[in-house]
Short mmCIF file of C-alpha atoms in Angstrom, two decimals:
data_model
loop_
_atom_site.label_atom_id
_atom_site.label_comp_id
_atom_site.label_asym_id
_atom_site.label_seq_id
_atom_site.Cartn_x
_atom_site.Cartn_y
_atom_site.Cartn_z
CA UNK I 1 -3.37 -15.86 21.21
CA UNK I 2 -3.67 -14.09 17.85
CA UNK I 3 0.13 -13.86 17.70
CA UNK I 4 0.55 -17.60 18.17
CA UNK I 5 -1.88 -18.26 15.37
CA UNK I 6 -0.11 -15.79 13.10
CA UNK I 7 3.22 -17.49 13.85
CA UNK I 8 1.69 -20.84 12.99
CA UNK I 9 0.39 -19.51 9.67
CA UNK I 10 3.77 -17.93 8.91
CA UNK I 11 5.76 -21.09 9.64
CA UNK I 12 3.31 -23.22 7.63
CA UNK I 13 3.84 -20.75 4.77
CA UNK I 14 7.63 -21.02 5.19
CA UNK I 15 7.46 -24.79 4.77
CA UNK I 16 5.36 -24.48 1.59
CA UNK I 17 7.72 -21.75 0.35
CA UNK I 18 10.63 -24.20 0.49
CA UNK I 19 8.63 -26.76 -1.50
CA UNK I 20 7.71 -24.06 -4.04
CA UNK I 21 11.32 -22.87 -4.35
CA UNK I 22 12.49 -26.46 -4.89
CA UNK I 23 9.87 -26.91 -7.59
CA UNK I 24 11.23 -23.82 -9.38
CA UNK I 25 14.87 -24.90 -8.92
CA UNK I 26 14.19 -28.42 -10.21
CA UNK I 27 12.72 -26.92 -13.36
CA UNK I 28 15.58 -24.38 -13.61
CA UNK I 29 13.13 -21.51 -13.29
CA UNK I 30 14.55 -18.39 -11.63
CA UNK I 31 11.63 -16.85 -9.69
CA UNK I 32 11.59 -13.12 -8.92
CA UNK I 33 9.00 -11.74 -6.46
CA UNK I 34 8.18 -8.07 -7.16
CA UNK I 35 6.57 -6.07 -4.37
CA UNK I 36 5.54 -2.42 -3.93
CA UNK I 37 2.68 -0.01 -3.19
CA UNK I 38 -0.39 0.17 -5.41
CA UNK I 39 0.55 2.19 -8.48
CA UNK I 40 4.31 2.03 -7.93
CA UNK I 41 4.61 0.58 -11.43
CA UNK I 42 5.09 -3.16 -10.91
CA UNK I 43 3.19 -4.24 -14.02
CA UNK I 44 4.79 -1.52 -16.16
CA UNK I 45 8.26 -2.65 -15.02
CA UNK I 46 7.46 -6.27 -15.88
CA UNK I 47 6.19 -5.16 -19.31
CA UNK I 48 9.31 -3.14 -20.14
CA UNK I 49 11.59 -5.90 -18.80
CA UNK I 50 9.83 -8.52 -20.94
CA UNK I 51 10.25 -6.37 -24.07
CA UNK I 52 14.00 -6.14 -23.41
CA UNK I 53 14.63 -9.77 -22.40
CA UNK I 54 12.20 -11.60 -24.66
CA UNK I 55 14.70 -12.61 -27.30
CA UNK I 56 17.23 -13.87 -24.75
CA UNK I 57 15.11 -15.61 -22.10
CA UNK I 58 11.79 -17.38 -21.93
CA UNK I 59 9.72 -15.34 -19.48
CA UNK I 60 6.62 -16.29 -17.50
CA UNK I 61 4.48 -14.18 -15.15
CA UNK I 62 2.25 -14.82 -12.13
CA UNK I 63 0.01 -11.84 -11.40
CA UNK I 64 -1.36 -11.32 -7.89
CA UNK I 65 -4.32 -9.03 -7.23
CA UNK I 66 -7.20 -8.89 -4.81
CA UNK I 67 -9.57 -8.62 -7.73
CA UNK I 68 -9.65 -8.35 -11.54
CA UNK I 69 -7.46 -9.81 -14.26
CA UNK I 70 -6.44 -6.42 -15.70
CA UNK I 71 -2.73 -7.00 -15.15
CA UNK I 72 -2.73 -10.51 -16.63
CA UNK I 73 -4.49 -9.08 -19.69
CA UNK I 74 -1.78 -6.41 -20.06
CA UNK I 75 0.95 -9.07 -19.87
CA UNK I 76 -0.77 -11.52 -22.22
CA UNK I 77 -0.56 -8.93 -25.03
CA UNK I 78 3.21 -9.49 -24.93
CA UNK I 79 2.64 -13.19 -25.73
CA UNK I 80 4.29 -14.65 -22.66
CA UNK I 81 2.62 -17.27 -20.44
CA UNK I 82 0.76 -15.59 -17.58
CA UNK I 83 -1.58 -16.69 -14.81
CA UNK I 84 -3.63 -14.45 -12.51
CA UNK I 85 -4.16 -15.14 -8.79
CA UNK I 86 -7.13 -13.31 -7.23
CA UNK I 87 -7.01 -13.24 -3.44
CA UNK I 88 -10.75 -12.46 -3.32
CA UNK I 89 -12.93 -9.42 -3.91
CA UNK I 90 -14.54 -9.16 -0.45
CA UNK I 91 -11.85 -8.23 2.03
CA UNK I 92 -9.42 -10.32 -0.03
CA UNK I 93 -5.94 -11.16 1.16
CA UNK I 94 -3.34 -8.44 1.16
CA UNK I 95 -0.39 -10.61 0.06
CA UNK I 96 0.51 -13.77 -1.85
CA UNK I 97 1.20 -17.00 0.02
CA UNK I 98 3.56 -19.69 -1.19
CA UNK I 99 0.80 -22.29 -1.69
CA UNK I 100 -1.10 -20.06 -4.12
CA UNK I 101 2.12 -19.32 -6.01
CA UNK I 102 2.85 -23.05 -6.24
CA UNK I 103 -0.66 -23.81 -7.55
CA UNK I 104 -0.41 -20.98 -10.07
CA UNK I 105 3.07 -22.14 -11.15
CA UNK I 106 1.79 -25.68 -11.71
CA UNK I 107 -0.71 -24.30 -14.22
CA UNK I 108 2.21 -23.01 -16.31
CA UNK I 109 4.57 -25.13 -18.40
CA UNK I 110 7.63 -24.51 -16.22
CA UNK I 111 9.94 -26.43 -18.60
CA UNK I 112 9.51 -23.58 -21.05
CA UNK I 113 10.30 -20.76 -18.62
CA UNK I 114 13.74 -19.41 -17.63
CA UNK I 115 12.70 -16.38 -15.55
CA UNK I 116 9.36 -16.16 -13.76
CA UNK I 117 8.14 -12.81 -12.46
CA UNK I 118 5.70 -12.96 -9.56
CA UNK I 119 3.84 -9.68 -9.12
CA UNK I 120 2.61 -9.49 -5.54
CA UNK I 121 -0.50 -7.63 -4.31
CA UNK I 122 0.10 -3.86 -4.21
CA UNK I 123 1.06 -3.32 -0.58
CA UNK I 124 4.29 -2.10 1.05
CA UNK I 125 3.57 -3.96 4.31
CA UNK I 126 2.16 -7.50 4.40
CA UNK I 127 3.78 -9.15 1.34
CA UNK I 128 7.19 -8.71 3.04
CA UNK I 129 6.05 -11.07 5.81
CA UNK I 130 5.21 -13.99 3.51
CA UNK I 131 7.90 -15.92 1.62
CA UNK I 132 6.41 -16.68 -1.82
CA UNK I 133 8.97 -19.34 -2.69
CA UNK I 134 10.77 -17.00 -5.09
CA UNK I 135 14.60 -16.96 -5.30
CA UNK I 136 14.84 -13.21 -4.85
CA UNK I 137 12.70 -10.28 -3.73
CA UNK I 138 12.59 -6.90 -5.44
CA UNK I 139 10.86 -3.80 -4.08
CA UNK I 140 9.58 -1.15 -6.47
CA UNK I 141 9.28 2.31 -4.97
CA UNK I 142 8.10 5.19 -7.14
CA UNK I 143 9.40 8.74 -6.73
CA UNK I 144 5.97 10.28 -5.87
CA UNK I 145 5.80 8.05 -2.77
CA UNK I 146 8.44 10.15 -1.02
CA UNK I 147 11.88 9.75 0.52
CA UNK I 148 10.67 8.60 3.97
CA UNK I 149 9.22 5.24 2.85
CA UNK I 150 12.21 2.96 3.68
CA UNK I 151 12.18 4.27 7.26
CA UNK I 152 8.42 3.86 7.64
CA UNK I 153 8.18 0.41 6.05
CA UNK I 154 11.51 -1.12 7.11
CA UNK I 155 10.67 -4.83 6.81
CA UNK I 156 9.97 -4.50 3.08
CA UNK I 157 13.38 -2.92 2.44
CA UNK I 158 15.16 -5.46 4.66
CA UNK I 159 13.52 -8.41 2.86
CA UNK I 160 14.59 -7.32 -0.62
CA UNK I 161 17.81 -7.78 -2.57
CA UNK I 162 17.02 -5.00 -5.06
CA UNK I 163 15.15 -1.69 -4.99
CA UNK I 164 13.91 -0.32 -8.29
CA UNK I 165 13.34 3.39 -7.88
CA UNK I 166 10.70 3.95 -10.53
CA UNK I 167 9.15 7.00 -12.28
CA UNK I 168 12.52 8.76 -12.58
CA UNK I 169 10.95 10.65 -15.52
CA UNK I 170 9.09 12.71 -12.86
CA UNK I 171 12.30 13.79 -11.08
CA UNK I 172 12.15 17.36 -12.35
CA UNK I 173 8.48 17.81 -11.50
CA UNK I 174 8.57 16.48 -7.95
CA UNK I 175 10.14 18.34 -5.08
CA UNK I 176 11.97 15.48 -3.46
CA UNK I 177 15.43 14.55 -2.33
CA UNK I 178 16.47 11.35 -4.14
CA UNK I 179 19.81 11.19 -2.32
CA UNK I 180 17.95 11.30 1.00
CA UNK I 181 15.70 8.47 -0.18
CA UNK I 182 18.77 6.41 -1.13
CA UNK I 183 20.39 7.18 2.21
CA UNK I 184 17.21 6.06 4.06
CA UNK I 185 17.12 2.81 2.07
CA UNK I 186 20.80 2.09 2.75
CA UNK I 187 20.34 2.82 6.43
CA UNK I 188 17.61 0.15 6.64
CA UNK I 189 19.45 -2.34 4.41
CA UNK I 190 23.12 -1.62 3.63
CA UNK I 191 23.31 -4.52 1.13
CA UNK I 192 20.35 -3.35 -0.97
CA UNK I 193 21.20 -2.99 -4.68
CA UNK I 194 19.41 0.01 -6.24
CA UNK I 195 18.58 0.94 -9.79
CA UNK I 196 16.93 4.20 -10.84
CA UNK I 197 14.50 3.45 -13.63
CA UNK I 198 11.55 4.72 -15.59
CA UNK I 199 9.21 2.11 -17.03
CA UNK I 200 7.75 4.88 -19.23
CA UNK I 201 10.91 5.80 -21.15
CA UNK I 202 13.15 2.80 -20.40
CA UNK I 203 15.75 4.77 -18.40
CA UNK I 204 17.96 2.53 -16.24
CA UNK I 205 16.65 -0.74 -17.67
CA UNK I 206 20.02 -1.67 -19.22
CA UNK I 207 21.50 -1.93 -15.70
CA UNK I 208 18.49 -3.70 -14.21
CA UNK I 209 18.32 -6.32 -16.99
CA UNK I 210 22.11 -6.79 -16.76
CA UNK I 211 21.68 -7.49 -13.03
CA UNK I 212 18.91 -9.99 -13.86
CA UNK I 213 21.14 -11.74 -16.42
CA UNK I 214 24.03 -12.00 -14.00
CA UNK I 215 21.80 -13.14 -11.13
CA UNK I 216 20.13 -15.74 -13.38
CA UNK I 217 23.55 -17.14 -14.30
CA UNK I 218 24.63 -17.38 -10.65
CA UNK I 219 21.37 -19.21 -10.03
CA UNK I 220 22.15 -21.77 -12.76
CA UNK I 221 25.69 -22.20 -11.40
CA UNK I 222 24.36 -22.79 -7.88
CA UNK I 223 22.05 -25.50 -9.27
CA UNK I 224 24.97 -27.24 -11.01
CA UNK I 225 27.06 -27.04 -7.87
CA UNK I 226 24.34 -28.53 -5.71
CA UNK I 227 23.63 -31.31 -8.22
CA UNK I 228 27.36 -32.21 -8.22
CA UNK I 229 27.48 -32.21 -4.41
CA UNK I 230 24.45 -34.46 -4.17
CA UNK I 231 25.93 -37.05 -6.59
CA UNK H 1 -9.34 -22.44 11.14
CA UNK H 2 -7.39 -19.29 10.28
CA UNK H 3 -10.59 -17.74 8.94
CA UNK H 4 -12.44 -18.36 12.20
CA UNK H 5 -9.69 -16.71 14.14
CA UNK H 6 -9.65 -13.72 11.80
CA UNK H 7 -13.43 -13.37 12.20
CA UNK H 8 -13.02 -13.45 15.96
CA UNK H 9 -10.39 -10.70 15.85
CA UNK H 10 -12.56 -8.63 13.52
CA UNK H 11 -15.68 -8.90 15.67
CA UNK H 12 -13.69 -8.12 18.83
CA UNK H 13 -12.38 -5.04 17.02
CA UNK H 14 -15.94 -4.09 16.00
CA UNK H 15 -17.03 -4.13 19.64
CA UNK H 16 -14.11 -1.90 20.69
CA UNK H 17 -14.81 0.37 17.71
CA UNK H 18 -18.31 1.06 19.06
CA UNK H 19 -16.85 1.93 22.47
CA UNK H 20 -14.30 4.22 20.80
CA UNK H 21 -16.95 5.93 18.67
CA UNK H 22 -19.11 6.50 21.77
CA UNK H 23 -16.13 8.02 23.55
CA UNK H 24 -15.66 10.46 20.66
CA UNK H 25 -19.39 11.26 20.46
CA UNK H 26 -19.68 11.86 24.20
CA UNK H 27 -16.87 14.40 23.94
CA UNK H 28 -18.39 15.92 20.77
CA UNK H 29 -15.28 15.02 18.79
CA UNK H 30 -15.90 14.28 15.10
CA UNK H 31 -13.38 11.58 14.14
CA UNK H 32 -12.23 11.20 10.52
CA UNK H 33 -10.21 8.12 9.50
CA UNK H 34 -7.92 8.82 6.51
CA UNK H 35 -6.64 5.85 4.54
CA UNK H 36 -4.54 5.43 1.39
CA UNK H 37 -1.38 3.94 -0.13
CA UNK H 38 2.08 4.89 1.13
CA UNK H 39 2.93 8.26 -0.37
CA UNK H 40 -0.61 9.11 -1.49
CA UNK H 41 -0.32 12.34 0.52
CA UNK H 42 -2.27 11.64 3.72
CA UNK H 43 -0.06 13.74 5.99
CA UNK H 44 0.20 16.57 3.45
CA UNK H 45 -3.61 16.67 3.18
CA UNK H 46 -3.97 16.82 6.97
CA UNK H 47 -1.38 19.65 7.07
CA UNK H 48 -3.14 21.74 4.42
CA UNK H 49 -6.57 21.06 5.99
CA UNK H 50 -5.31 22.15 9.43
CA UNK H 51 -3.93 25.41 7.99
CA UNK H 52 -7.34 26.18 6.49
CA UNK H 53 -9.53 25.13 9.44
CA UNK H 54 -7.35 26.15 12.38
CA UNK H 55 -9.12 29.44 13.11
CA UNK H 56 -12.58 27.85 12.95
CA UNK H 57 -12.16 24.47 14.63
CA UNK H 58 -9.95 22.93 17.26
CA UNK H 59 -8.15 20.11 15.47
CA UNK H 60 -6.37 17.04 16.86
CA UNK H 61 -4.44 14.29 15.06
CA UNK H 62 -3.65 10.62 15.68
CA UNK H 63 -0.82 9.42 13.43
CA UNK H 64 -0.49 5.71 12.60
CA UNK H 65 2.73 4.26 11.26
CA UNK H 66 4.57 0.98 11.49
CA UNK H 67 7.65 2.83 12.61
CA UNK H 68 9.00 6.37 13.20
CA UNK H 69 7.35 9.55 14.48
CA UNK H 70 8.15 11.59 11.34
CA UNK H 71 4.49 12.36 10.61
CA UNK H 72 3.67 13.39 14.19
CA UNK H 73 6.69 15.72 14.07
CA UNK H 74 5.39 17.32 10.85
CA UNK H 75 1.96 17.87 12.44
CA UNK H 76 3.31 19.19 15.74
CA UNK H 77 4.94 22.10 13.89
CA UNK H 78 1.39 23.33 13.22
CA UNK H 79 0.79 23.51 17.00
CA UNK H 80 -2.14 21.13 17.16
CA UNK H 81 -2.30 18.22 19.65
CA UNK H 82 -0.94 15.05 18.02
CA UNK H 83 -0.13 11.53 19.16
CA UNK H 84 1.77 8.86 17.21
CA UNK H 85 0.85 5.17 17.21
CA UNK H 86 3.65 2.82 16.09
CA UNK H 87 2.42 -0.65 15.16
CA UNK H 88 5.94 -2.07 15.55
CA UNK H 89 9.16 -1.97 13.52
CA UNK H 90 9.61 -5.75 13.03
CA UNK H 91 6.81 -6.99 10.82
CA UNK H 92 4.55 -4.38 12.45
CA UNK H 93 0.83 -4.32 11.90
CA UNK H 94 -0.48 -3.11 8.58
CA UNK H 95 -3.53 -1.23 9.93
CA UNK H 96 -4.88 0.56 13.00
CA UNK H 97 -7.23 -1.24 15.38
CA UNK H 98 -9.93 0.49 17.41
CA UNK H 99 -8.29 -0.31 20.76
CA UNK H 100 -5.07 1.47 19.80
CA UNK H 101 -7.05 4.45 18.54
CA UNK H 102 -8.97 4.58 21.83
CA UNK H 103 -5.76 4.45 23.89
CA UNK H 104 -4.17 7.16 21.75
CA UNK H 105 -7.33 9.30 22.00
CA UNK H 106 -7.32 9.01 25.79
CA UNK H 107 -3.84 10.55 25.83
CA UNK H 108 -5.30 13.69 24.18
CA UNK H 109 -7.50 16.28 25.89
CA UNK H 110 -10.65 15.44 23.92
CA UNK H 111 -12.64 18.29 25.49
CA UNK H 112 -10.46 20.69 23.51
CA UNK H 113 -10.88 18.99 20.13
CA UNK H 114 -13.72 19.46 17.58
CA UNK H 115 -12.35 17.45 14.66
CA UNK H 116 -9.89 14.59 15.08
CA UNK H 117 -7.99 13.26 12.07
CA UNK H 118 -6.78 9.67 12.33
CA UNK H 119 -4.09 8.91 9.76
CA UNK H 120 -4.06 5.17 9.18
CA UNK H 121 -1.02 3.07 8.14
CA UNK H 122 -0.18 3.57 4.45
CA UNK H 123 -1.96 0.61 2.88
CA UNK H 124 -4.84 0.38 0.41
CA UNK H 125 -5.89 -3.07 1.63
CA UNK H 126 -5.98 -4.01 5.32
CA UNK H 127 -7.07 -0.75 7.02
CA UNK H 128 -10.42 -1.05 5.18
CA UNK H 129 -11.12 -4.26 7.12
CA UNK H 130 -10.75 -2.72 10.59
CA UNK H 131 -13.24 -0.17 11.96
CA UNK H 132 -11.14 2.39 13.87
CA UNK H 133 -14.09 3.88 15.75
CA UNK H 134 -14.10 7.00 13.56
CA UNK H 135 -17.37 8.57 12.38
CA UNK H 136 -16.36 8.60 8.74
CA UNK H 137 -13.77 7.08 6.42
CA UNK H 138 -11.91 8.94 3.69
CA UNK H 139 -9.67 7.35 1.05
CA UNK H 140 -6.85 9.37 -0.48
CA UNK H 141 -5.80 8.21 -3.92
CA UNK H 142 -3.04 10.07 -5.76
CA UNK H 143 -3.01 10.50 -9.53
CA UNK H 144 0.29 8.62 -10.10
CA UNK H 145 -1.31 5.46 -8.64
CA UNK H 146 -3.40 4.99 -11.77
CA UNK H 147 -7.04 4.78 -12.81
CA UNK H 148 -7.47 1.03 -12.11
CA UNK H 149 -7.09 1.21 -8.32
CA UNK H 150 -10.80 1.31 -7.29
CA UNK H 151 -11.40 -1.89 -9.29
CA UNK H 152 -8.35 -3.64 -7.84
CA UNK H 153 -8.91 -2.58 -4.22
CA UNK H 154 -12.72 -2.51 -4.05
CA UNK H 155 -13.24 -2.88 -0.28
CA UNK H 156 -11.35 0.35 0.43
CA UNK H 157 -13.57 2.33 -1.94
CA UNK H 158 -16.74 0.67 -0.62
CA UNK H 159 -15.83 1.45 3.00
CA UNK H 160 -15.30 5.17 2.42
CA UNK H 161 -17.71 8.10 2.28
CA UNK H 162 -15.23 10.39 0.50
CA UNK H 163 -12.41 9.97 -2.02
CA UNK H 164 -9.80 12.71 -2.18
CA UNK H 165 -8.07 12.48 -5.54
CA UNK H 166 -4.73 14.03 -4.68
CA UNK H 167 -1.73 15.39 -6.63
CA UNK H 168 -3.95 17.06 -9.22
CA UNK H 169 -0.99 19.39 -9.86
CA UNK H 170 0.58 16.45 -11.77
CA UNK H 171 -2.39 16.06 -14.16
CA UNK H 172 -0.55 17.55 -17.14
CA UNK H 173 2.58 15.47 -16.60
CA UNK H 174 0.91 12.07 -16.18
CA UNK H 175 -0.68 10.18 -19.02
CA UNK H 176 -3.82 9.08 -17.29
CA UNK H 177 -7.56 9.19 -17.72
CA UNK H 178 -9.07 10.94 -14.67
CA UNK H 179 -12.63 10.44 -15.95
CA UNK H 180 -11.98 6.71 -16.20
CA UNK H 181 -10.67 6.70 -12.63
CA UNK H 182 -13.82 8.51 -11.46
CA UNK H 183 -15.98 6.07 -13.40
CA UNK H 184 -14.18 3.09 -11.80
CA UNK H 185 -14.67 4.58 -8.33
CA UNK H 186 -18.39 5.23 -8.94
CA UNK H 187 -18.84 1.71 -10.28
CA UNK H 188 -17.49 0.27 -7.00
CA UNK H 189 -19.32 2.77 -4.78
CA UNK H 190 -22.05 4.89 -6.39
CA UNK H 191 -22.50 6.99 -3.22
CA UNK H 192 -18.82 7.98 -2.95
CA UNK H 193 -18.30 11.76 -2.75
CA UNK H 194 -15.15 12.84 -4.63
CA UNK H 195 -12.99 15.93 -4.47
CA UNK H 196 -10.02 16.62 -6.75
CA UNK H 197 -7.30 18.25 -4.69
CA UNK H 198 -3.63 19.12 -4.54
CA UNK H 199 -2.10 19.34 -1.08
CA UNK H 200 0.86 21.10 -2.72
CA UNK H 201 -0.98 24.12 -4.12
CA UNK H 202 -4.27 23.94 -2.19
CA UNK H 203 -6.46 23.24 -5.25
CA UNK H 204 -9.88 21.82 -4.34
CA UNK H 205 -9.48 22.38 -0.59
CA UNK H 206 -12.30 24.94 -0.42
CA UNK H 207 -14.77 22.22 -1.40
CA UNK H 208 -13.23 19.54 0.83
CA UNK H 209 -13.19 21.80 3.92
CA UNK H 210 -16.76 22.92 3.14
CA UNK H 211 -17.78 19.24 3.10
CA UNK H 212 -16.01 18.77 6.47
CA UNK H 213 -17.81 21.78 7.96
CA UNK H 214 -21.21 20.57 6.78
CA UNK H 215 -20.52 16.98 7.91
CA UNK H 216 -19.32 18.20 11.32
CA UNK H 217 -22.54 20.17 11.77
CA UNK H 218 -24.73 17.16 10.88
CA UNK H 219 -22.70 15.20 13.42
CA UNK H 220 -23.47 17.78 16.14
CA UNK H 221 -27.16 17.76 15.16
CA UNK H 222 -27.30 13.96 15.35
CA UNK H 223 -25.82 14.15 18.87
CA UNK H 224 -28.49 16.66 19.97
CA UNK H 225 -31.21 14.53 18.46
CA UNK H 226 -30.05 11.38 20.22
CA UNK H 227 -29.66 13.19 23.56
CA UNK H 228 -33.27 14.44 23.22
CA UNK H 229 -34.53 10.96 22.33
CA UNK H 230 -32.78 9.41 25.30
CA UNK H 231 -34.27 11.90 27.77
#
């Protein structure tokens, strides 16, 4: 009974996710959904990425949190358009759904955005089950979380195109096996692209922003191709 | 519609949680539900606590994970009874429910356990919504997760009696304001008891295990009192 209802909710969300993705594509907005545990560094990664890309691309941000607008306030200091979704302070939802992302996106001027970052609720489980309507999914895993996480939370690592391994600046302090972590991630998803980064000191961001540039250009090419085919 | 269904699931779980709690009480087992983000150090805290309490109390552990029995294997090395719940590898559940805890508990010899640790799925959101049938709830928050977490995930901090602030050994490496974190936690839940610990070097465990001892004794006293009243 509960399972049927959950399936119904999920497939309704899938339908809205397609509408949301089409909205983004029509406006030539490349939407990137960032997921990860609380405190993995999602907002810090968005901040550092904005600082590096700001001259080249017009960035926008949708912030998702159960409560508070702390993250949106952090982003707004960087003078990029940002909107905060709150899923509710009393037992609020543990993930973003495509309909909320669409509503939030419609409050932004999408014509003036090239790349839109969607920061999901901090949670390594549920957000992986709900398509937000983004074009790609990125998981942020921070070193202190430990090398076993891809094995324990497999759906998240299967759903994502990229893993950003964050807080590399702590590598010498923590007793952990980064190669083992990488091996665990590849075992769960052999096609996962990984970058080792530190939002604190900027390590690894040249490669990550280069990936974003290249992926954004493929996105624009795919739009041209599909507009030619539909003519 | 979805909300009604969720309410129904939650109240069904509440009923089973009471049955589960009575089962524990009848067997004089004090059940402690430990919650926290992935990688906050839940298993490490249980390990260090077991090492310190093993001579004094008979400990048992229920491990909750979406997938894998890695944590149960870590605990079993310490030669205490342990059972692993897997909520399912394909989009598995993001929390433990009371019925699963009851079934897992029934597979243990409860007569030979004084304190039972229940390690919930790594998630700072959903587990707070589901009563496991434990007698008390403890949230583990690790320093690298940041000082804003109580404000962003308020239900978790409201639901818990104790906060263990873990990874204190990283305090000199991380740029964070521990007093601000404490202030945020107290703002959300003024009656929250906090201990600053490090599962790595054992810091703060004398106070945490003293709290456990005292809380276990009040639990036994409350059982005696209610058995007298019911005579």
